[in-house]
Coordinates of C-alpha atoms in Angstrom, one line a residue:
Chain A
X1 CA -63.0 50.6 3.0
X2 CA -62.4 47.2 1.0
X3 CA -60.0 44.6 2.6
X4 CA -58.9 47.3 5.9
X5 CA -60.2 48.8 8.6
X6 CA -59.1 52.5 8.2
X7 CA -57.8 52.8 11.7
X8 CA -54.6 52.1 14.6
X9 CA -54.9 51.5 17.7
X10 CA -53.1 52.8 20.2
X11 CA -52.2 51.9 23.8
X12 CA -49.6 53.5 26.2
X13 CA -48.8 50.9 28.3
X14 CA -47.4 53.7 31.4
X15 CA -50.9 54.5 31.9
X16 CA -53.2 51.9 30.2
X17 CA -54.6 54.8 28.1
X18 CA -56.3 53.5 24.2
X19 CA -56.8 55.9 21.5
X20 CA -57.6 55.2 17.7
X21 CA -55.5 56.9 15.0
X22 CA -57.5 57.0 11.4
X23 CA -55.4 55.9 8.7
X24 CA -56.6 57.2 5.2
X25 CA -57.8 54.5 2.8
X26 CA -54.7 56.1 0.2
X27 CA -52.3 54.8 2.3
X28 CA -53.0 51.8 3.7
X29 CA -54.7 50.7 -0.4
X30 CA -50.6 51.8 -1.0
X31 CA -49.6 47.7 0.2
X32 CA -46.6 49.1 1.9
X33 CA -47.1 47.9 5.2
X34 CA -43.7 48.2 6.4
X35 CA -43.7 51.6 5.9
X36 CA -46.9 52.6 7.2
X37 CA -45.1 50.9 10.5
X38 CA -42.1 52.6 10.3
X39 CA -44.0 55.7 9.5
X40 CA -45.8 54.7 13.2
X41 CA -42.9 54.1 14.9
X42 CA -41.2 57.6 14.6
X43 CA -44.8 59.3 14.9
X44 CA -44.7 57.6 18.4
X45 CA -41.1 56.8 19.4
X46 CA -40.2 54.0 21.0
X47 CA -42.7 51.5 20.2
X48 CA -43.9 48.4 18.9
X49 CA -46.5 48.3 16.1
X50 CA -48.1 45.3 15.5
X51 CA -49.7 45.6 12.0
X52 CA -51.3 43.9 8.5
X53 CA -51.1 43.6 5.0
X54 CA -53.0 45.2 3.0
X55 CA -54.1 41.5 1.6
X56 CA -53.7 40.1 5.0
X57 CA -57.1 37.9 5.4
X58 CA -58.1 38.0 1.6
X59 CA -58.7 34.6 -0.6
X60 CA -55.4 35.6 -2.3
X61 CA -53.2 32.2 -1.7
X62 CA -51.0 32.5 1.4
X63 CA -52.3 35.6 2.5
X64 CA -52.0 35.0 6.2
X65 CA -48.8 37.8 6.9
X66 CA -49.2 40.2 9.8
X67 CA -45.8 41.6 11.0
X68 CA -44.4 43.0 14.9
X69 CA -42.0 45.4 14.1
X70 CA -39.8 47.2 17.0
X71 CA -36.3 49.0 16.8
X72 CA -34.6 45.7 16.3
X73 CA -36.5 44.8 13.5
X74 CA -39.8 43.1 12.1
X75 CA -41.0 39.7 13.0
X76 CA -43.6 38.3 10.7
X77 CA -47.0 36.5 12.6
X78 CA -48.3 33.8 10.6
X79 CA -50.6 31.2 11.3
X80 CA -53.9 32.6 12.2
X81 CA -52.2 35.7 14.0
X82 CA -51.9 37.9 11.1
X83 CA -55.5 37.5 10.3
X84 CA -57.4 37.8 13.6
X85 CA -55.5 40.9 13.7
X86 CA -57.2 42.6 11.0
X87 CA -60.2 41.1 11.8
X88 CA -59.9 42.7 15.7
X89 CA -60.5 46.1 14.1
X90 CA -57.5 47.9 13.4
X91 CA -55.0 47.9 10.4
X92 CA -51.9 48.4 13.0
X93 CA -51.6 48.6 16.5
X94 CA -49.3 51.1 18.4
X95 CA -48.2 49.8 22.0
X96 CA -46.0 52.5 23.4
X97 CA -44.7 52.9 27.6
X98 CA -43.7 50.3 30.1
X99 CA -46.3 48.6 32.3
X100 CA -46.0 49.5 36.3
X101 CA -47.3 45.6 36.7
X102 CA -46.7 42.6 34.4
X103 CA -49.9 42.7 32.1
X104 CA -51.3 41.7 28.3
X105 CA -52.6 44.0 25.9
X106 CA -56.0 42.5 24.8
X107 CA -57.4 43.6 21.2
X108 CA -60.7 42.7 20.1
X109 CA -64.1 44.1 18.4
X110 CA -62.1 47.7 18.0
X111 CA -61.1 47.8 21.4
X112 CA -57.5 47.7 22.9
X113 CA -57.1 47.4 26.5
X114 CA -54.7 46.7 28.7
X115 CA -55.1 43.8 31.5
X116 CA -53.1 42.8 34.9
X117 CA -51.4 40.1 35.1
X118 CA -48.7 39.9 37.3
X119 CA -49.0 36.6 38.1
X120 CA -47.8 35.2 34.4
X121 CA -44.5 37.0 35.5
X122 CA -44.2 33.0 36.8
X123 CA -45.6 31.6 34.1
X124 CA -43.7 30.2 30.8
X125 CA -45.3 30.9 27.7
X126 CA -47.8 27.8 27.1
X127 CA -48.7 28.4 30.3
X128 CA -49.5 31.8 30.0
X129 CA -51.5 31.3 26.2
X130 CA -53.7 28.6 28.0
X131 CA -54.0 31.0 31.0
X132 CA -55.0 33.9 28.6
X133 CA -57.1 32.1 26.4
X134 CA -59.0 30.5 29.6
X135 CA -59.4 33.9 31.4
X136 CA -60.4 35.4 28.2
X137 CA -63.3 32.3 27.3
X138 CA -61.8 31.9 23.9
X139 CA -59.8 28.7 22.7
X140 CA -59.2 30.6 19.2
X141 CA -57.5 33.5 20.7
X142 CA -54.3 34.6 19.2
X143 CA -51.3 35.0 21.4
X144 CA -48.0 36.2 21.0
X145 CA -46.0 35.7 24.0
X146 CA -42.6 36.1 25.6
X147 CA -41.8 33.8 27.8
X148 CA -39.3 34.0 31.2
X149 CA -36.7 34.8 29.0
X150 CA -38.2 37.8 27.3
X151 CA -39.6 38.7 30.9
X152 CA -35.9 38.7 31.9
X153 CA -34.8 40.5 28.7
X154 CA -32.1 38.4 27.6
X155 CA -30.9 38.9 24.2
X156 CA -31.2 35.5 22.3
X157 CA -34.5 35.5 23.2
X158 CA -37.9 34.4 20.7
X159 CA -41.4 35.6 20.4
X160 CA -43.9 33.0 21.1
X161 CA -47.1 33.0 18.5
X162 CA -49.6 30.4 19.8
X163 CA -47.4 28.3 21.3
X164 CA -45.2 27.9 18.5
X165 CA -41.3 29.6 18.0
X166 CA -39.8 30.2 14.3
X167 CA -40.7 33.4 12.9
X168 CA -38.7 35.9 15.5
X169 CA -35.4 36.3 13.4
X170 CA -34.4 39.3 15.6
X171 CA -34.8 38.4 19.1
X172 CA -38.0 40.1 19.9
X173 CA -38.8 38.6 23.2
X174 CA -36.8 41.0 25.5
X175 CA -38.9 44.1 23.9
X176 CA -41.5 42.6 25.5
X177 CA -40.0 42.3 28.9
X178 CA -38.3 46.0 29.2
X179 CA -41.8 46.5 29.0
X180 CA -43.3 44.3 31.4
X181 CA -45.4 43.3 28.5
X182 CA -46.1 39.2 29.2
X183 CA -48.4 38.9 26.1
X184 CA -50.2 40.5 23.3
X185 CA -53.4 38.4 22.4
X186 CA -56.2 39.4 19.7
X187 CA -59.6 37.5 18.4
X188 CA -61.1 38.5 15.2
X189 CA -64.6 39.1 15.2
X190 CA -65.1 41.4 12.6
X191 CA -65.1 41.2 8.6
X192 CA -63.7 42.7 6.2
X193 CA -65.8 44.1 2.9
X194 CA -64.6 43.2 -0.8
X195 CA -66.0 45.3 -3.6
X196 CA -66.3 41.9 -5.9
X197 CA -66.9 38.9 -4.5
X198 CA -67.2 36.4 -7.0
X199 CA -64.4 37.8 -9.4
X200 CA -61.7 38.2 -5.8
X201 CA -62.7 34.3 -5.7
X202 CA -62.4 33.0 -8.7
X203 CA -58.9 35.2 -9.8
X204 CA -57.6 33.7 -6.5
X205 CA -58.3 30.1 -7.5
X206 CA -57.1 30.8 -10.8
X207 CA -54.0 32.0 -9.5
X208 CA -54.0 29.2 -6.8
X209 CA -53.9 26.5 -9.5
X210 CA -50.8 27.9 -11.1
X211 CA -49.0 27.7 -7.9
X212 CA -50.1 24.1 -7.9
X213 CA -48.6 23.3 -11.2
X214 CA -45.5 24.5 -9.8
X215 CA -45.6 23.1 -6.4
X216 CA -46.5 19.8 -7.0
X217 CA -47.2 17.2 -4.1
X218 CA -47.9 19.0 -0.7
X219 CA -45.7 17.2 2.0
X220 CA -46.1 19.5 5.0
X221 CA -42.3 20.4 6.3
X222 CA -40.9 18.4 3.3
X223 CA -42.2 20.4 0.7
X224 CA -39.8 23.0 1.9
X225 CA -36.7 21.3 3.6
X226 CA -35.1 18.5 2.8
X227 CA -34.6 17.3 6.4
X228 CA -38.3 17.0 6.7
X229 CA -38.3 14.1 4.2
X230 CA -35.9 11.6 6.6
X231 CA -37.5 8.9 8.0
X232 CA -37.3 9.1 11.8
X233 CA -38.6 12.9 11.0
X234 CA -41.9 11.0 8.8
X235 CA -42.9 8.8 11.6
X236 CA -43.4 11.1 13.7
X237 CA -45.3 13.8 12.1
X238 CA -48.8 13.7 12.7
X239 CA -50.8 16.6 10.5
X240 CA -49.6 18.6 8.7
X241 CA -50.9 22.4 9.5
X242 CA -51.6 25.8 7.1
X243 CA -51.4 28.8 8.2
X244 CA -54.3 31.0 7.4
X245 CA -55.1 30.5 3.4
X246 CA -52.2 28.7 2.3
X247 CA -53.2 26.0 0.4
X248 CA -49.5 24.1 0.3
X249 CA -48.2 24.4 4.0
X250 CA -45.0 24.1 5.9
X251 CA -46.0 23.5 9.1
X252 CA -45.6 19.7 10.3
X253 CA -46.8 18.8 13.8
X254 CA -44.7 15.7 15.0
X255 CA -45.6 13.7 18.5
X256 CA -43.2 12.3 20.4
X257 CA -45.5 12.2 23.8
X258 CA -48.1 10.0 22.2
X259 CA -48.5 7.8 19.4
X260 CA -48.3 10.2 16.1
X261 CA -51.4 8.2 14.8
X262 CA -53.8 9.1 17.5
X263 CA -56.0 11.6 16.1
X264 CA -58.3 11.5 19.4
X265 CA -58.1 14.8 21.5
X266 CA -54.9 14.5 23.7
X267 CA -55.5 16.2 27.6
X268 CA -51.2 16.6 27.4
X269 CA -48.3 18.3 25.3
X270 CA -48.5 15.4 22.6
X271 CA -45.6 17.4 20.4
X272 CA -44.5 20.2 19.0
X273 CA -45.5 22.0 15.6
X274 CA -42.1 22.3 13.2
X275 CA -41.5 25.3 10.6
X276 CA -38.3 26.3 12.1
X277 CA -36.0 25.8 9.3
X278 CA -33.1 27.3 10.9
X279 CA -33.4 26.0 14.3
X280 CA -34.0 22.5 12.7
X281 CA -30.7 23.3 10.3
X282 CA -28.9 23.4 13.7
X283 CA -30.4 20.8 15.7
X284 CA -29.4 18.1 12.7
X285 CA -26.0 19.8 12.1
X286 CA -25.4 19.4 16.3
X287 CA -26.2 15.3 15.6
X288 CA -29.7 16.1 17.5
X289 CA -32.5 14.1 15.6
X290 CA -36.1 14.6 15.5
X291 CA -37.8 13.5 18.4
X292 CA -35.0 15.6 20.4
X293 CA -35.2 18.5 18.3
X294 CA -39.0 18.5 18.8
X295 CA -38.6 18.3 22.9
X296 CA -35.9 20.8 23.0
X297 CA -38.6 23.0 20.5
X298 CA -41.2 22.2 22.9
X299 CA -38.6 24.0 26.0
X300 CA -37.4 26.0 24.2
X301 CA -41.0 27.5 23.1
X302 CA -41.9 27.4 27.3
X303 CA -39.1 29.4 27.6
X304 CA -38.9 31.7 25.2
X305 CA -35.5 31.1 24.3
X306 CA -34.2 30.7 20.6
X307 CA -33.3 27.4 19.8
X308 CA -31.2 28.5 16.9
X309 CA -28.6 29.9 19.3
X310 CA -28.5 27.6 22.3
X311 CA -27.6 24.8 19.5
X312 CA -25.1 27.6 17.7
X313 CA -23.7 27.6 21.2
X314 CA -22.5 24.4 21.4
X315 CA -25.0 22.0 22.8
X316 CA -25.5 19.0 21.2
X317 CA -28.2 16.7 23.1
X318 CA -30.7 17.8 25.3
X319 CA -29.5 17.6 28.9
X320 CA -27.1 20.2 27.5
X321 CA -30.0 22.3 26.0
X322 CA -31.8 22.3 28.9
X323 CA -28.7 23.4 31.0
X324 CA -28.7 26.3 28.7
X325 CA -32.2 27.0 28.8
X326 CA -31.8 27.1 32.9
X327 CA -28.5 29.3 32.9
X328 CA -28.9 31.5 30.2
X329 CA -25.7 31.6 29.6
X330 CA -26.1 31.6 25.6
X331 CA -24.6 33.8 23.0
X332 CA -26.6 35.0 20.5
X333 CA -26.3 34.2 16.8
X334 CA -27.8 36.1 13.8
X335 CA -30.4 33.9 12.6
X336 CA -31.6 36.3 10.2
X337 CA -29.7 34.9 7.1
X338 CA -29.4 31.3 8.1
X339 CA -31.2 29.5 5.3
X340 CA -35.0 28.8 6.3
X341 CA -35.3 31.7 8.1
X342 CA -37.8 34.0 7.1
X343 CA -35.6 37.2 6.8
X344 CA -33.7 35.0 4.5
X345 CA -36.6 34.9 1.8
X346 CA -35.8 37.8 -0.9
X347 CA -39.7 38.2 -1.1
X348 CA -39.6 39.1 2.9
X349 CA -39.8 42.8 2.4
X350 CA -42.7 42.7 -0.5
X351 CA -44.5 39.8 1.5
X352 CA -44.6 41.6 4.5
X353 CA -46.0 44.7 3.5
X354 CA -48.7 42.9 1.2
X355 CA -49.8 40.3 3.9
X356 CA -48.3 37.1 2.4
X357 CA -46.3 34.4 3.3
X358 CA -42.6 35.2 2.2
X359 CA -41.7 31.4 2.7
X360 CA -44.6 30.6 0.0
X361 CA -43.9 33.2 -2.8
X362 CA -40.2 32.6 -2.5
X363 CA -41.5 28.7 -4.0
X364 CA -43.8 30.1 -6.4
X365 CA -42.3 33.3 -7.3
X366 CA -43.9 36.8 -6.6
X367 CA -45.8 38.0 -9.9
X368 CA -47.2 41.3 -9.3
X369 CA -49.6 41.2 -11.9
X370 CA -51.0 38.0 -10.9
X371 CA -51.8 39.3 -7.6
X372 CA -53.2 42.5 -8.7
X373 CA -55.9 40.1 -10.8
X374 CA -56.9 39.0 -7.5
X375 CA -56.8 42.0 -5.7
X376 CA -58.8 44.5 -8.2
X377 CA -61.7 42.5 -7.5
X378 CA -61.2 42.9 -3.6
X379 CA -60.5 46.7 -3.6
X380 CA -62.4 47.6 -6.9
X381 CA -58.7 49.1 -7.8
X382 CA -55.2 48.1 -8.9
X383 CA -53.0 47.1 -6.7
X384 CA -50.7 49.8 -6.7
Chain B
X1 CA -77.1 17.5 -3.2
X2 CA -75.2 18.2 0.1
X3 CA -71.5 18.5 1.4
X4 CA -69.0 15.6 2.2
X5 CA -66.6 16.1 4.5
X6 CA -63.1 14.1 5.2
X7 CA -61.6 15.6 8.3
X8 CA -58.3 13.9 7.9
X9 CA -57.4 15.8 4.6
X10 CA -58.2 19.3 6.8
X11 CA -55.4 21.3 7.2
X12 CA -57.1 24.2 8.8
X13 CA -56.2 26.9 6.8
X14 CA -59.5 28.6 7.6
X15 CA -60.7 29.2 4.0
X16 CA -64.0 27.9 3.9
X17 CA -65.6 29.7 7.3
X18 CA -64.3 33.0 6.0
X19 CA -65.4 32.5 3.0
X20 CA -69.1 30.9 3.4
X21 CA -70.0 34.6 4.4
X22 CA -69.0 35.9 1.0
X23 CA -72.0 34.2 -0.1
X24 CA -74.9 36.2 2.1
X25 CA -72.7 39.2 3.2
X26 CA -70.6 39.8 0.3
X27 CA -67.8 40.2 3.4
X28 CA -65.0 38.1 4.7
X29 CA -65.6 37.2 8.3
X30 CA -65.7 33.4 9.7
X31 CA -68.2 34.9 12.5
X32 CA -71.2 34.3 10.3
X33 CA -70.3 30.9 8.6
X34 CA -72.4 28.0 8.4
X35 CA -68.8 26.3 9.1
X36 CA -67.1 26.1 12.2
X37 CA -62.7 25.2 11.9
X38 CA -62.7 23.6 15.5
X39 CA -59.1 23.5 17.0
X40 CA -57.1 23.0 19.9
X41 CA -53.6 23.9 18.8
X42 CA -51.4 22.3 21.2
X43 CA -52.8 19.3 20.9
X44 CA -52.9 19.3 17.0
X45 CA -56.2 18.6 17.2
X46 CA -58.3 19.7 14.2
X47 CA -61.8 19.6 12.5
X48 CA -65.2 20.9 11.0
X49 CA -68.6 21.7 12.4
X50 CA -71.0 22.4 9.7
X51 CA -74.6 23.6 10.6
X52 CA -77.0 22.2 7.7
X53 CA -81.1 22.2 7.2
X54 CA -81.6 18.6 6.9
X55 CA -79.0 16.7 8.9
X56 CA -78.7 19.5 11.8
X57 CA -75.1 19.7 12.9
X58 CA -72.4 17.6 11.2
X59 CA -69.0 17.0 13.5
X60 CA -65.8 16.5 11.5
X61 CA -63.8 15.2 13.9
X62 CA -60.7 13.8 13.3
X63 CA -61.3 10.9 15.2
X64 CA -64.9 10.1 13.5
X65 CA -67.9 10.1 14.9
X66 CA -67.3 8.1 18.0
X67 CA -65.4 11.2 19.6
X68 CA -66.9 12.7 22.7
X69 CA -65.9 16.3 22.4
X70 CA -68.2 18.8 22.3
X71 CA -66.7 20.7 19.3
X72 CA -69.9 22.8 18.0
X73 CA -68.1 26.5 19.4
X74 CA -65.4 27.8 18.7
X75 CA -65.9 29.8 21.9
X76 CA -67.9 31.9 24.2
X77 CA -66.3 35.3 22.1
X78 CA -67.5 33.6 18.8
X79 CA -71.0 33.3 17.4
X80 CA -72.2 30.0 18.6
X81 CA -72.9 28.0 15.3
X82 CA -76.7 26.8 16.8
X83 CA -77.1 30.4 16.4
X84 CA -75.9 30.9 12.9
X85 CA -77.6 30.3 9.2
X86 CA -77.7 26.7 8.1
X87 CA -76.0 26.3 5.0
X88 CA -77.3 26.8 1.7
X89 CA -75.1 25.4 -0.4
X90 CA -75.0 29.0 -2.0
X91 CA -77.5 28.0 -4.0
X92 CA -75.7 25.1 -6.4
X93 CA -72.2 25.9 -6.3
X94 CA -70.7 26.1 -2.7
X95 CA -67.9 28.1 -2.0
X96 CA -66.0 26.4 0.5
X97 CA -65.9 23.2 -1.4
X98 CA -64.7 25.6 -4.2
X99 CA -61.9 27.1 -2.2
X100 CA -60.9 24.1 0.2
X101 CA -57.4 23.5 -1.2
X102 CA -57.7 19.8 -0.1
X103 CA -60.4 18.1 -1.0
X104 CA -61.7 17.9 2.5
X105 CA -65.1 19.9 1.4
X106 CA -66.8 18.4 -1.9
X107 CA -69.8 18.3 -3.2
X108 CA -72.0 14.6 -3.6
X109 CA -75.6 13.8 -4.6

């Protein structure tokens, strides 16, 4: 089955029970992928359905979009999430139940399971990724955590992928915790078959340079938000860093721990990695600069609390941050249509349920036909 | 001819090891790619490992050659890359160089 797997997994937490669920090659070739998870969610209740595009890991530009999607809503997982979750072996993944002990669920090779951990019930959410990852004997494992404040279900609370906080418009984190679920991690190790190789390459470089004739220069964070392009926010960026397949990226790592021109391994926390446009939006707004905003990010990540609302709540420097962060005491405020986020994007919907970046097509615009040129090679059919 | 590569200009979007496989396996995996994306994410710390026939293992690193890390796995769960093909340049016209966005992968005599 070109470009998918064919199959869910499914784990009910209450028991630690996996199953697989086929999923015809009809519907998952449909590209809806939203609705394939919404169509999971009622077939199994009160769940949360981690799933992929049906692009999600091709060569078509940006195609790095896998999505989490519970009652409250769907939280894309970008970076290298989306695609080591295809590559694990299943399309979606059901995760249904409430664990009797604080555990992870641990996808990989086709196999869902889920593992004990009660100790990361202590641990903030770095800790817990490196912890996992360790454990695990994998430094490329994919992780999407809550942190103490999804453990302890409060309601401003922010997903965690791989250490990084931004694309959790909807306050995901506490899902987790009613669930006693401290992490969901993943490692692709499989592959994924294309009917035409050469043509899926060259119609996705085609279509790649006419997004470059559009998007001109590539300037990490800037190339997207203005309040990237200040100086105190240039010296301190280090790389900038794609997420998988996206050849003009947003995501700008700045170091405030270390000098940002070291480019020898660090042992430390040397900074945080930036694509929160919202949070960012606040932080500026609130008279916090850069290198604050990127130590607040950095607690605020640890935590697994959402920046966007602690500064919507009134604090303006970090001492008061971190007061909120240790109280909890925040309000939460709707994120989801505060410019930058990704719910914002009018391609969200489209992007998420093809397996692209909705922050990427929303710059180059979202031409069905050009993507069908890259994707009838990959499938050996329309896209539908 | 053989591959040049300037590890500063990586951005690690992953493109070339998933796609060196298209070459021999007509698949999309980076498990059986001649090129390894090294990284430690918290650290922003980023590079390649390339497995060739005539100068054995190349190490991107960021840093240059004078690093000490040890970057040729990407894990114990991966393939080990000693273990993998060498690369072939796909016989004249190598993909990743082809589909690195950056320039980081290209092609000298």
């Amino acid at each position: 089955m070109f470009l998918c797997n064919g199959r869910a997994g499914i784990i009910d937490l209450s028991t630690g029970e996996s199953s697989e669920q086929g999923l015809p090659e009809d519907l998952l070739h449909g590209g809806d992928a939203l609705s394939i998870a919404d169509r999971l969610l009622k077939e199994h209740g009160d769940a949360i359905v981690l799933g992929t595009g049906l692009l999600t890991g091709s060569l078509v530009p940006a195609a790095c979009a896998g999505l989490l999607v519970t009652a409250k809503g769907t939280v894309p997982l970008l970076g290298l999430a989306g695609v080591e979750l295809k590559l694990a072996g299943f399309d979606f993944l059901v995760i249904k139940g409430e664990s009797p002990v604080p555990g992870y669920v641990w996808v990989r090779d086709g196999i869902a399971e889920l593992v004990s951990a009660p100790g990361f019930r202590a641990m903030d959410s770095w800790t817990r990724t490196d912890r996992l990852r360790t454990d695990q004997g994998d430094r490329r494992i994919q992780v999407v955590s809550a942190g103490p404040w999804g453990d302890d279900q409060r309601w401003p609370s922010s997903l965690v992928v791989s250490h990084w906080m931004g694309e959790d418009d909807v306050h995901a984190g506490s899902e987790f915790g009613r669930r006693n679920l401290a992490a969901v991690a993943f490692r692709g190790m499989g592959e994924l078959e294309v009917s035409d190789p050469d043509g899926h390459l060259s119609a996705c470089l085609s279509l790649r340079a006419e997004h470059a004739s559009t998007l001109g220069d590539s300037r990490g964070l800037a190339s997207y938000w203005d309040g990237a392009a200040g100086d105190e926010f240039s010296s301190l960026v280090h790389r900038h860093v794609a997420c998988f397949g996206c050849p003009h990226p947003c995501r700008s790592f700045l170091k405030v721990n270390e000098d940002p021109r070291q480019m020898a391994l660090s042992a430390g926390e040397p900074g945080y990695l930036h694509f929160d446009i919202a949070s960012l939006d606040a932080a500026l707004a609130s008279g916090v600069g850069p290198r604050d905003a990127t130590a607040l990010s950095m607690e605020c990540a640890k935590a697994g609390a959402d920046p966007f609302s602690i500064l919507r709540s009134g604090a303006a420097d970090l001492d008061s941050v971190r007061k909120a962060i240790a109280s909890g005491d925040v309000a939460p405020s709707d994120r989801t249509s505060a410019p930058g986020s990704f719910r914002s994007y009018p391609t969200f919907d489209r992007c998420m349920s093809l397996g692209l970046c909705p922050r990427y097509y929303a710059k180059v615009g979202l031409d069905r036909d050009a993507l069908s040129r890259c994707a009838e090679p990959a499938l050996g059919a329309p896209l539908p | 001819m053989r591959l040049a590569l300037e590890p500063l200009k990586c951005i690690a979007c992953g493109l070339c090891e998933t796609t060196c496989s298209l070459n021999r396996d007509s698949v999309l995996t980076p498990m059986s790619s001649s090129m390894i994306l090294h990284m430690e994410d918290k650290a922003d710390y980023f590079g390649l490992v390339l497995k060739t026939e005539g100068e054995g293992l190349v190490v991107a690193r960021p840093e240059g050659q004078g690093g000490e890390r040890d970057a040729g796995s990407s894990g114990p769960g991966a393939k080990p890359i000693l273990l993998r093909e060498p690369c072939d340049l796909c016989g004249g016209e190598p993909k990743c160089a082809r589909i690195c966005p950056t320039g980081c992968i290209t092609v000298v005599d």
